[in-house]
Amino acid sequence: MDARAVIVASANGREALAEGMAVLRRGGTALDAVEACARIVEADPRDESVGLGGLPNLLGVVELDASIMDGTTLRAGAVGALQGFLHPITVARAVMDRLPHVLLVGAGAARFARESGAEPAELLTDAARRYWEDRLRALGESASDIGSRGELATLVRPVREHGTVNFIARDAKGGLASAVTTSGWALKYPGRLGDSPVIGAGNYADARAGAATCTGFGESALRCGTARIAVDRMARGISPRAAARSAVADASAIALKPFHVLALGADGAHAAASNVAGRSYAVIEDGMAEAVLVPRDHLHTAGPDGSPLSGELWDRT
Ligand code: ASP
């Protein structure tokens, strides 16, 4: 099958797309391309929602979530609450390639990362540490005492600093793959998993139908099974645009929090939707020297009192 190569990403993945397309041009698969793209953002300390420089949990520890899915075979791998490794996406891929499992978390994920030769790293940058200390101070807590505090649950707050990076690629053979990687909710309860490492919630790919990935309030994607539902809708002939829009509408109906869905159809058509105005996603197609940003469809959502959803409150994906 001769297909049009294309990679789409959340806007914060834009700079990585040229390298992903280079991987495809060299004959790499869609899976290789999304992993290569995700690694670039994971190693970039400027993105405080992913990998190195990601914002930590309440205890000041960076815990990373990532997943990767091969839409051709429906094989998938994921890690959750992984500490101390630079490239959770590559550990997720190793879970897929080397284990009869899909998802490893916490200490087991770290053990497997070591076994598979993953690169260890101190992920907490000075900027992220300062953010953590300031946030704790605003909550009336101190970084030096937080470890001995008996109860953390009352300190969990929705925060503005948040994000994730999504990549979906289609290679020239029609192969489809998706990758999602994040440090999750800043100052989350330790051990909290978002949607990103959960196949079917934040990430799903099936080359027969399409792929979908999520950013934003992960608890909504977990509760709705968002990515899987969006792909199922594409399998029934619904366009990527309508699938992304309806997935955002479903999530917005249960929680009025910023939420965004990216979708790529089996034929290479793509779209993205958000319940926050003015958002975009990134696209590169074969023949383009660099990626461009394209507006996401905006779904107008409102609270029970009619007040519009504000992107101010929660994230910047
Ligand atoms: N979905 C991610 C999570 O819930 C965060 C985000 O994309 O803003 O961990």
Tab-separated table of C-alpha atoms and ligand atoms in Angstrom:
chain	number	residue	atom	x	y	z
A	1	MET	CA	0.000	0.000	0.000
A	2	ASP	CA	1.336	3.397	-0.904
A	3	ALA	CA	0.161	5.971	1.560
A	4	ARG	CA	0.785	9.590	2.405
A	5	ALA	CA	3.212	9.908	5.303
A	6	VAL	CA	1.981	12.323	7.959
A	7	ILE	CA	2.639	13.035	11.623
A	8	VAL	CA	0.415	15.111	13.886
A	9	ALA	CA	1.160	16.314	17.400
A	10	SER	CA	-0.102	18.488	20.199
A	11	ALA	CA	1.276	22.008	19.633
A	12	ASN	CA	4.166	21.486	22.058
A	13	GLY	CA	5.428	18.651	19.809
A	14	ARG	CA	5.839	20.871	16.764
A	15	GLU	CA	9.627	21.191	16.868
A	16	ALA	CA	10.091	17.420	16.960
A	17	LEU	CA	8.065	16.679	13.828
A	18	ALA	CA	10.810	17.343	11.256
A	19	GLU	CA	12.914	14.632	12.887
A	20	GLY	CA	9.922	12.265	12.921
A	21	MET	CA	9.405	12.845	9.203
A	22	ALA	CA	13.121	12.241	8.593
A	23	VAL	CA	12.722	8.867	10.322
A	24	LEU	CA	9.844	8.006	7.965
A	25	ARG	CA	11.814	9.152	4.917
A	26	ARG	CA	14.688	6.886	5.922
A	27	GLY	CA	12.232	3.981	5.830
A	28	GLY	CA	11.439	3.915	9.542
A	29	THR	CA	7.996	2.831	10.669
A	30	ALA	CA	5.287	5.001	12.176
A	31	LEU	CA	6.248	3.450	15.514
A	32	ASP	CA	9.895	4.516	15.119
A	33	ALA	CA	8.772	8.019	14.179
A	34	VAL	CA	6.505	8.630	17.173
A	35	GLU	CA	9.132	7.267	19.572
A	36	ALA	CA	11.820	9.526	18.052
A	37	CYS	CA	9.546	12.567	18.336
A	38	ALA	CA	8.577	11.820	21.938
A	39	ARG	CA	12.241	11.432	22.953
A	40	ILE	CA	13.022	14.931	21.699
A	41	VAL	CA	10.385	16.533	23.914
A	42	GLU	CA	11.282	14.303	26.876
A	43	ALA	CA	14.885	15.544	26.759
A	44	ASP	CA	13.889	19.217	26.466
A	45	PRO	CA	13.951	20.912	29.894
A	46	ARG	CA	11.910	23.843	28.515
A	47	ASP	CA	8.757	21.719	28.407
A	48	GLU	CA	7.695	21.533	32.026
A	49	SER	CA	4.945	19.025	31.316
A	50	VAL	CA	7.098	16.228	29.876
A	51	GLY	CA	10.245	14.311	30.886
A	52	LEU	CA	13.276	16.333	32.027
A	53	GLY	CA	12.033	19.556	33.602
A	54	GLY	CA	8.564	18.094	34.203
A	55	LEU	CA	6.814	19.376	37.316
A	56	PRO	CA	6.952	17.024	40.310
A	57	ASN	CA	4.370	15.441	42.607
A	58	LEU	CA	3.520	16.795	46.055
A	59	LEU	CA	6.695	15.276	47.496
A	60	GLY	CA	8.900	16.976	44.892
A	61	VAL	CA	9.500	13.805	42.884
A	62	VAL	CA	9.029	13.784	39.100
A	63	GLU	CA	6.877	10.797	38.121
A	64	LEU	CA	6.505	10.160	34.407
A	65	ASP	CA	3.713	8.437	32.470
A	66	ALA	CA	4.054	7.292	28.840
A	67	SER	CA	2.495	4.908	26.343
A	68	ILE	CA	3.065	3.795	22.789
A	69	MET	CA	0.783	1.804	20.496
A	70	ASP	CA	1.368	0.082	17.180
A	71	GLY	CA	-1.887	0.374	15.260
A	72	THR	CA	-0.894	-2.348	12.808
A	73	THR	CA	-0.609	-5.130	15.389
A	74	LEU	CA	-2.512	-3.503	18.285
A	75	ARG	CA	0.543	-4.145	20.431
A	76	ALA	CA	1.098	-1.544	23.144
A	77	GLY	CA	3.459	-0.716	25.988
A	78	ALA	CA	3.225	1.769	28.824
A	79	VAL	CA	4.836	2.930	32.050
A	80	GLY	CA	3.299	4.886	34.892
A	81	ALA	CA	4.757	6.837	37.825
A	82	LEU	CA	8.261	6.064	36.551
A	83	GLN	CA	11.007	7.879	38.463
A	84	GLY	CA	14.583	8.597	37.428
A	85	PHE	CA	14.732	7.829	33.690
A	86	LEU	CA	15.023	10.286	30.826
A	87	HIS	CA	12.963	8.460	28.199
A	88	PRO	CA	9.806	6.830	29.521
A	89	ILE	CA	8.580	6.394	25.939
A	90	THR	CA	11.504	4.084	25.160
A	91	VAL	CA	10.854	2.114	28.350
A	92	ALA	CA	7.200	1.853	27.246
A	93	ARG	CA	8.346	0.537	23.887
A	94	ALA	CA	10.598	-1.994	25.607
A	95	VAL	CA	7.625	-3.174	27.695
A	96	MET	CA	5.802	-3.763	24.408
A	97	ASP	CA	8.743	-5.434	22.670
A	98	ARG	CA	10.244	-7.501	25.482
A	99	LEU	CA	7.493	-8.401	27.931
A	100	PRO	CA	4.152	-10.156	27.656
A	101	HIS	CA	2.695	-7.138	29.507
A	102	VAL	CA	1.296	-3.758	28.520
A	103	LEU	CA	1.699	-1.539	31.608
A	104	LEU	CA	4.336	-1.389	34.351
A	105	VAL	CA	4.216	1.151	37.169
A	106	GLY	CA	6.383	2.551	39.943
A	107	ALA	CA	9.236	0.460	41.313
A	108	GLY	CA	8.640	-2.382	38.850
A	109	ALA	CA	8.771	0.014	35.928
A	110	ALA	CA	12.051	1.476	37.246
A	111	ARG	CA	13.510	-1.971	37.715
A	112	PHE	CA	12.603	-2.908	34.143
A	113	ALA	CA	14.006	0.406	32.865
A	114	ARG	CA	17.356	-0.466	34.488
A	115	GLU	CA	17.248	-4.005	33.099
A	116	SER	CA	16.605	-2.755	29.592
A	117	GLY	CA	19.471	-0.248	29.700
A	118	ALA	CA	17.371	2.933	29.848
A	119	GLU	CA	19.253	6.147	30.554
A	120	PRO	CA	18.979	7.238	34.206
A	121	ALA	CA	18.511	10.965	34.865
A	122	GLU	CA	17.792	13.484	37.601
A	123	LEU	CA	14.578	14.900	36.183
A	124	LEU	CA	13.892	17.694	38.669
A	125	THR	CA	15.376	20.902	37.285
A	126	ASP	CA	16.043	23.995	39.415
A	127	ALA	CA	13.068	25.726	37.783
A	128	ALA	CA	10.746	22.815	38.591
A	129	ARG	CA	12.071	22.645	42.162
A	130	ARG	CA	11.417	26.372	42.630
A	131	TYR	CA	7.893	25.948	41.256
A	132	TRP	CA	7.260	23.115	43.712
A	133	GLU	CA	8.617	25.099	46.659
A	134	ASP	CA	6.535	28.159	45.724
A	135	ARG	CA	3.373	26.116	45.305
A	136	LEU	CA	3.881	24.437	48.662
A	137	ARG	CA	4.487	27.816	50.286
A	138	ALA	CA	1.204	29.070	48.795
A	139	LEU	CA	-0.483	26.074	50.434
A	140	GLY	CA	1.103	26.945	53.777
A	141	GLU	CA	3.544	24.021	53.599
A	142	SER	CA	7.303	23.794	53.359
A	143	ALA	CA	9.406	21.643	51.069
A	144	SER	CA	11.598	20.487	53.944
A	145	ASP	CA	8.661	19.210	56.039
A	146	ILE	CA	6.360	17.811	53.378
A	147	GLY	CA	7.940	14.353	53.506
A	148	SER	CA	6.921	13.882	57.137
A	149	ARG	CA	3.383	15.272	56.741
A	150	GLY	CA	0.838	12.621	57.680
A	151	GLU	CA	-1.846	13.559	55.180
A	152	LEU	CA	-1.320	14.774	51.617
A	153	ALA	CA	-4.819	14.332	50.193
A	154	THR	CA	-6.061	17.773	51.233
A	155	LEU	CA	-3.194	19.430	49.334
A	156	VAL	CA	-4.129	18.153	45.855
A	157	ARG	CA	-5.296	21.077	43.707
A	158	PRO	CA	-6.161	21.663	40.060
A	159	VAL	CA	-3.247	23.645	38.683
A	160	ARG	CA	-2.581	25.757	35.654
A	161	GLU	CA	0.791	24.248	34.833
A	162	HIS	CA	-0.054	21.057	33.100
A	163	GLY	CA	0.387	19.347	29.782
A	164	THR	CA	1.413	16.300	27.816
A	165	VAL	CA	2.767	15.701	24.359
A	166	ASN	CA	0.925	13.572	21.780
A	167	PHE	CA	2.245	12.182	18.481
A	168	ILE	CA	0.402	10.133	15.856
A	169	ALA	CA	2.174	9.002	12.677
A	170	ARG	CA	1.153	7.279	9.483
A	171	ASP	CA	3.936	5.778	7.397
A	172	ALA	CA	4.067	5.130	3.655
A	173	LYS	CA	2.867	1.551	4.126
A	174	GLY	CA	-0.254	2.743	5.927
A	175	GLY	CA	1.130	1.785	9.347
A	176	LEU	CA	-0.226	3.905	12.185
A	177	ALA	CA	1.291	4.477	15.643
A	178	SER	CA	0.760	6.815	18.560
A	179	ALA	CA	2.835	7.981	21.519
A	180	VAL	CA	1.920	9.992	24.603
A	181	THR	CA	4.347	11.142	27.298
A	182	THR	CA	3.913	13.425	30.309
A	183	SER	CA	4.891	14.347	33.843
A	184	GLY	CA	1.149	14.612	34.508
A	185	TRP	CA	-0.656	16.811	36.993
A	186	ALA	CA	1.791	19.091	38.801
A	187	LEU	CA	1.869	18.410	42.553
A	188	LYS	CA	-0.291	15.332	42.086
A	189	TYR	CA	-0.762	12.804	44.838
A	190	PRO	CA	2.238	10.430	44.611
A	191	GLY	CA	1.389	7.420	42.471
A	192	ARG	CA	-1.412	9.162	40.570
A	193	LEU	CA	-1.669	7.857	36.995
A	194	GLY	CA	-3.312	10.022	34.403
A	195	ASP	CA	-4.797	8.952	31.104
A	196	SER	CA	-1.484	9.079	29.220
A	197	PRO	CA	-0.197	5.587	30.181
A	198	VAL	CA	-3.614	3.950	29.942
A	199	ILE	CA	-4.258	2.395	26.549
A	200	GLY	CA	-7.800	3.272	25.533
A	201	ALA	CA	-7.938	6.395	27.712
A	202	GLY	CA	-5.197	8.796	26.567
A	203	ASN	CA	-3.901	6.778	23.628
A	204	TYR	CA	-5.270	4.302	21.090
A	205	ALA	CA	-4.299	3.316	17.538
A	206	ASP	CA	-5.808	0.846	15.085
A	207	ALA	CA	-4.473	1.119	11.520
A	208	ARG	CA	-7.803	-0.130	10.148
A	209	ALA	CA	-9.641	2.884	11.558
A	210	GLY	CA	-7.367	5.580	12.945
A	211	ALA	CA	-5.708	6.772	16.132
A	212	ALA	CA	-6.599	9.247	18.852
A	213	THR	CA	-4.688	10.800	21.754
A	214	CYS	CA	-5.624	13.170	24.551
A	215	THR	CA	-4.257	16.071	26.535
A	216	GLY	CA	-5.875	17.949	29.362
A	217	PHE	CA	-7.804	16.692	32.376
A	218	GLY	CA	-6.754	13.035	32.355
A	219	GLU	CA	-9.359	11.895	34.837
A	220	SER	CA	-12.047	12.607	32.206
A	221	ALA	CA	-10.299	10.464	29.581
A	222	LEU	CA	-9.938	7.676	32.144
A	223	ARG	CA	-13.636	7.829	32.972
A	224	CYS	CA	-14.788	8.039	29.341
A	225	GLY	CA	-12.294	5.675	27.680
A	226	THR	CA	-11.819	8.588	25.315
A	227	ALA	CA	-9.140	7.468	22.843
A	228	ARG	CA	-10.704	4.040	22.289
A	229	ILE	CA	-14.155	5.513	21.765
A	230	ALA	CA	-12.833	8.056	19.267
A	231	VAL	CA	-11.134	5.286	17.267
A	232	ASP	CA	-14.256	3.139	17.431
A	233	ARG	CA	-16.249	6.032	15.993
A	234	MET	CA	-13.743	6.338	13.129
A	235	ALA	CA	-14.097	2.579	12.550
A	236	ARG	CA	-17.819	3.213	12.041
A	237	GLY	CA	-17.077	5.747	9.323
A	238	ILE	CA	-17.205	8.928	11.389
A	239	SER	CA	-14.574	11.480	10.303
A	240	PRO	CA	-11.549	12.248	12.516
A	241	ARG	CA	-12.984	15.741	13.029
A	242	ALA	CA	-16.370	14.509	14.223
A	243	ALA	CA	-14.706	11.790	16.323
A	244	ALA	CA	-12.434	14.332	18.040
A	245	ARG	CA	-15.298	16.758	18.601
A	246	SER	CA	-17.641	14.154	20.049
A	247	ALA	CA	-14.878	12.822	22.338
A	248	VAL	CA	-14.270	16.330	23.697
A	249	ALA	CA	-18.027	16.789	24.138
A	250	ASP	CA	-18.300	13.509	26.096
A	251	ALA	CA	-15.440	14.490	28.409
A	252	SER	CA	-16.768	18.010	28.886
A	253	ALA	CA	-20.149	16.623	29.886
A	254	ILE	CA	-18.705	14.876	32.943
A	255	ALA	CA	-16.159	17.510	34.015
A	256	LEU	CA	-15.865	21.076	32.826
A	257	LYS	CA	-12.082	21.063	32.604
A	258	PRO	CA	-9.789	21.821	29.675
A	259	PHE	CA	-9.700	18.803	27.413
A	260	HIS	CA	-8.264	18.213	23.948
A	261	VAL	CA	-8.340	15.313	21.468
A	262	LEU	CA	-6.118	14.717	18.434
A	263	ALA	CA	-7.204	12.253	15.734
A	264	LEU	CA	-5.690	10.777	12.581
A	265	GLY	CA	-7.768	8.604	10.263
A	266	ALA	CA	-6.565	5.484	8.465
A	267	ASP	CA	-6.518	7.503	5.228
A	268	GLY	CA	-4.294	10.224	6.706
A	269	ALA	CA	-7.056	12.783	7.327
A	270	HIS	CA	-6.508	14.559	10.633
A	271	ALA	CA	-8.247	16.894	13.035
A	272	ALA	CA	-8.193	18.016	16.637
A	273	ALA	CA	-10.744	19.478	19.000
A	274	SER	CA	-10.640	21.337	22.283
A	275	ASN	CA	-13.089	22.845	24.733
A	276	VAL	CA	-10.720	25.819	25.122
A	277	ALA	CA	-10.721	28.535	22.446
A	278	GLY	CA	-7.647	29.336	20.388
A	279	ARG	CA	-5.816	26.006	20.647
A	280	SER	CA	-3.890	24.428	17.790
A	281	TYR	CA	-2.088	21.230	16.843
A	282	ALA	CA	0.976	20.570	14.694
A	283	VAL	CA	1.176	18.730	11.372
A	284	ILE	CA	3.943	17.653	9.030
A	285	GLU	CA	3.316	15.852	5.768
A	286	ASP	CA	5.800	14.272	3.402
A	287	GLY	CA	7.375	17.017	1.313
A	288	MET	CA	7.116	19.711	3.987
A	289	ALA	CA	10.412	21.054	5.400
A	290	GLU	CA	8.850	21.879	8.743
A	291	ALA	CA	5.659	21.455	10.678
A	292	VAL	CA	2.812	23.938	10.712
A	293	LEU	CA	0.246	24.729	13.374
A	294	VAL	CA	-3.417	24.193	12.506
A	295	PRO	CA	-6.349	25.447	14.618
A	296	ARG	CA	-8.258	22.926	16.688
A	297	ASP	CA	-12.048	22.887	16.442
A	298	HIS	CA	-13.400	24.690	19.468
A	299	LEU	CA	-16.406	23.262	21.287
A	300	HIS	CA	-18.254	25.840	23.312
A	301	THR	CA	-18.875	24.370	26.708
A	302	ALA	CA	-20.395	26.078	29.706
A	303	GLY	CA	-20.914	25.413	33.391
A	304	PRO	CA	-24.344	24.848	34.932
A	305	ASP	CA	-24.550	28.610	35.523
A	306	GLY	CA	-23.734	29.294	31.881
A	307	SER	CA	-20.205	30.493	32.635
A	308	PRO	CA	-17.783	29.577	29.857
A	309	LEU	CA	-14.912	27.216	30.490
A	310	SER	CA	-11.682	29.079	31.073
A	311	GLY	CA	-8.340	27.701	29.948
A	312	GLU	CA	-6.763	29.976	32.550
A	313	LEU	CA	-7.503	27.612	35.330
A	314	TRP	CA	-5.867	24.486	34.270
A	315	ASP	CA	-3.456	23.867	31.479
A	316	ARG	CA	-1.443	25.202	28.614
A	317	THR	CA	-1.295	22.257	26.194
B	1	ASP	N1	-3.561	14.349	30.500
B	1	ASP	C1	-2.465	14.615	31.386
B	1	ASP	C2	-2.736	14.002	32.717
B	1	ASP	O1	-3.880	13.995	33.153
B	1	ASP	C3	-2.150	16.044	31.593
B	1	ASP	C4	-2.379	17.035	30.497
B	1	ASP	O2	-2.372	16.671	29.340
B	1	ASP	O3	-2.576	18.236	30.747
B	1	ASP	O4	-1.801	13.592	33.370
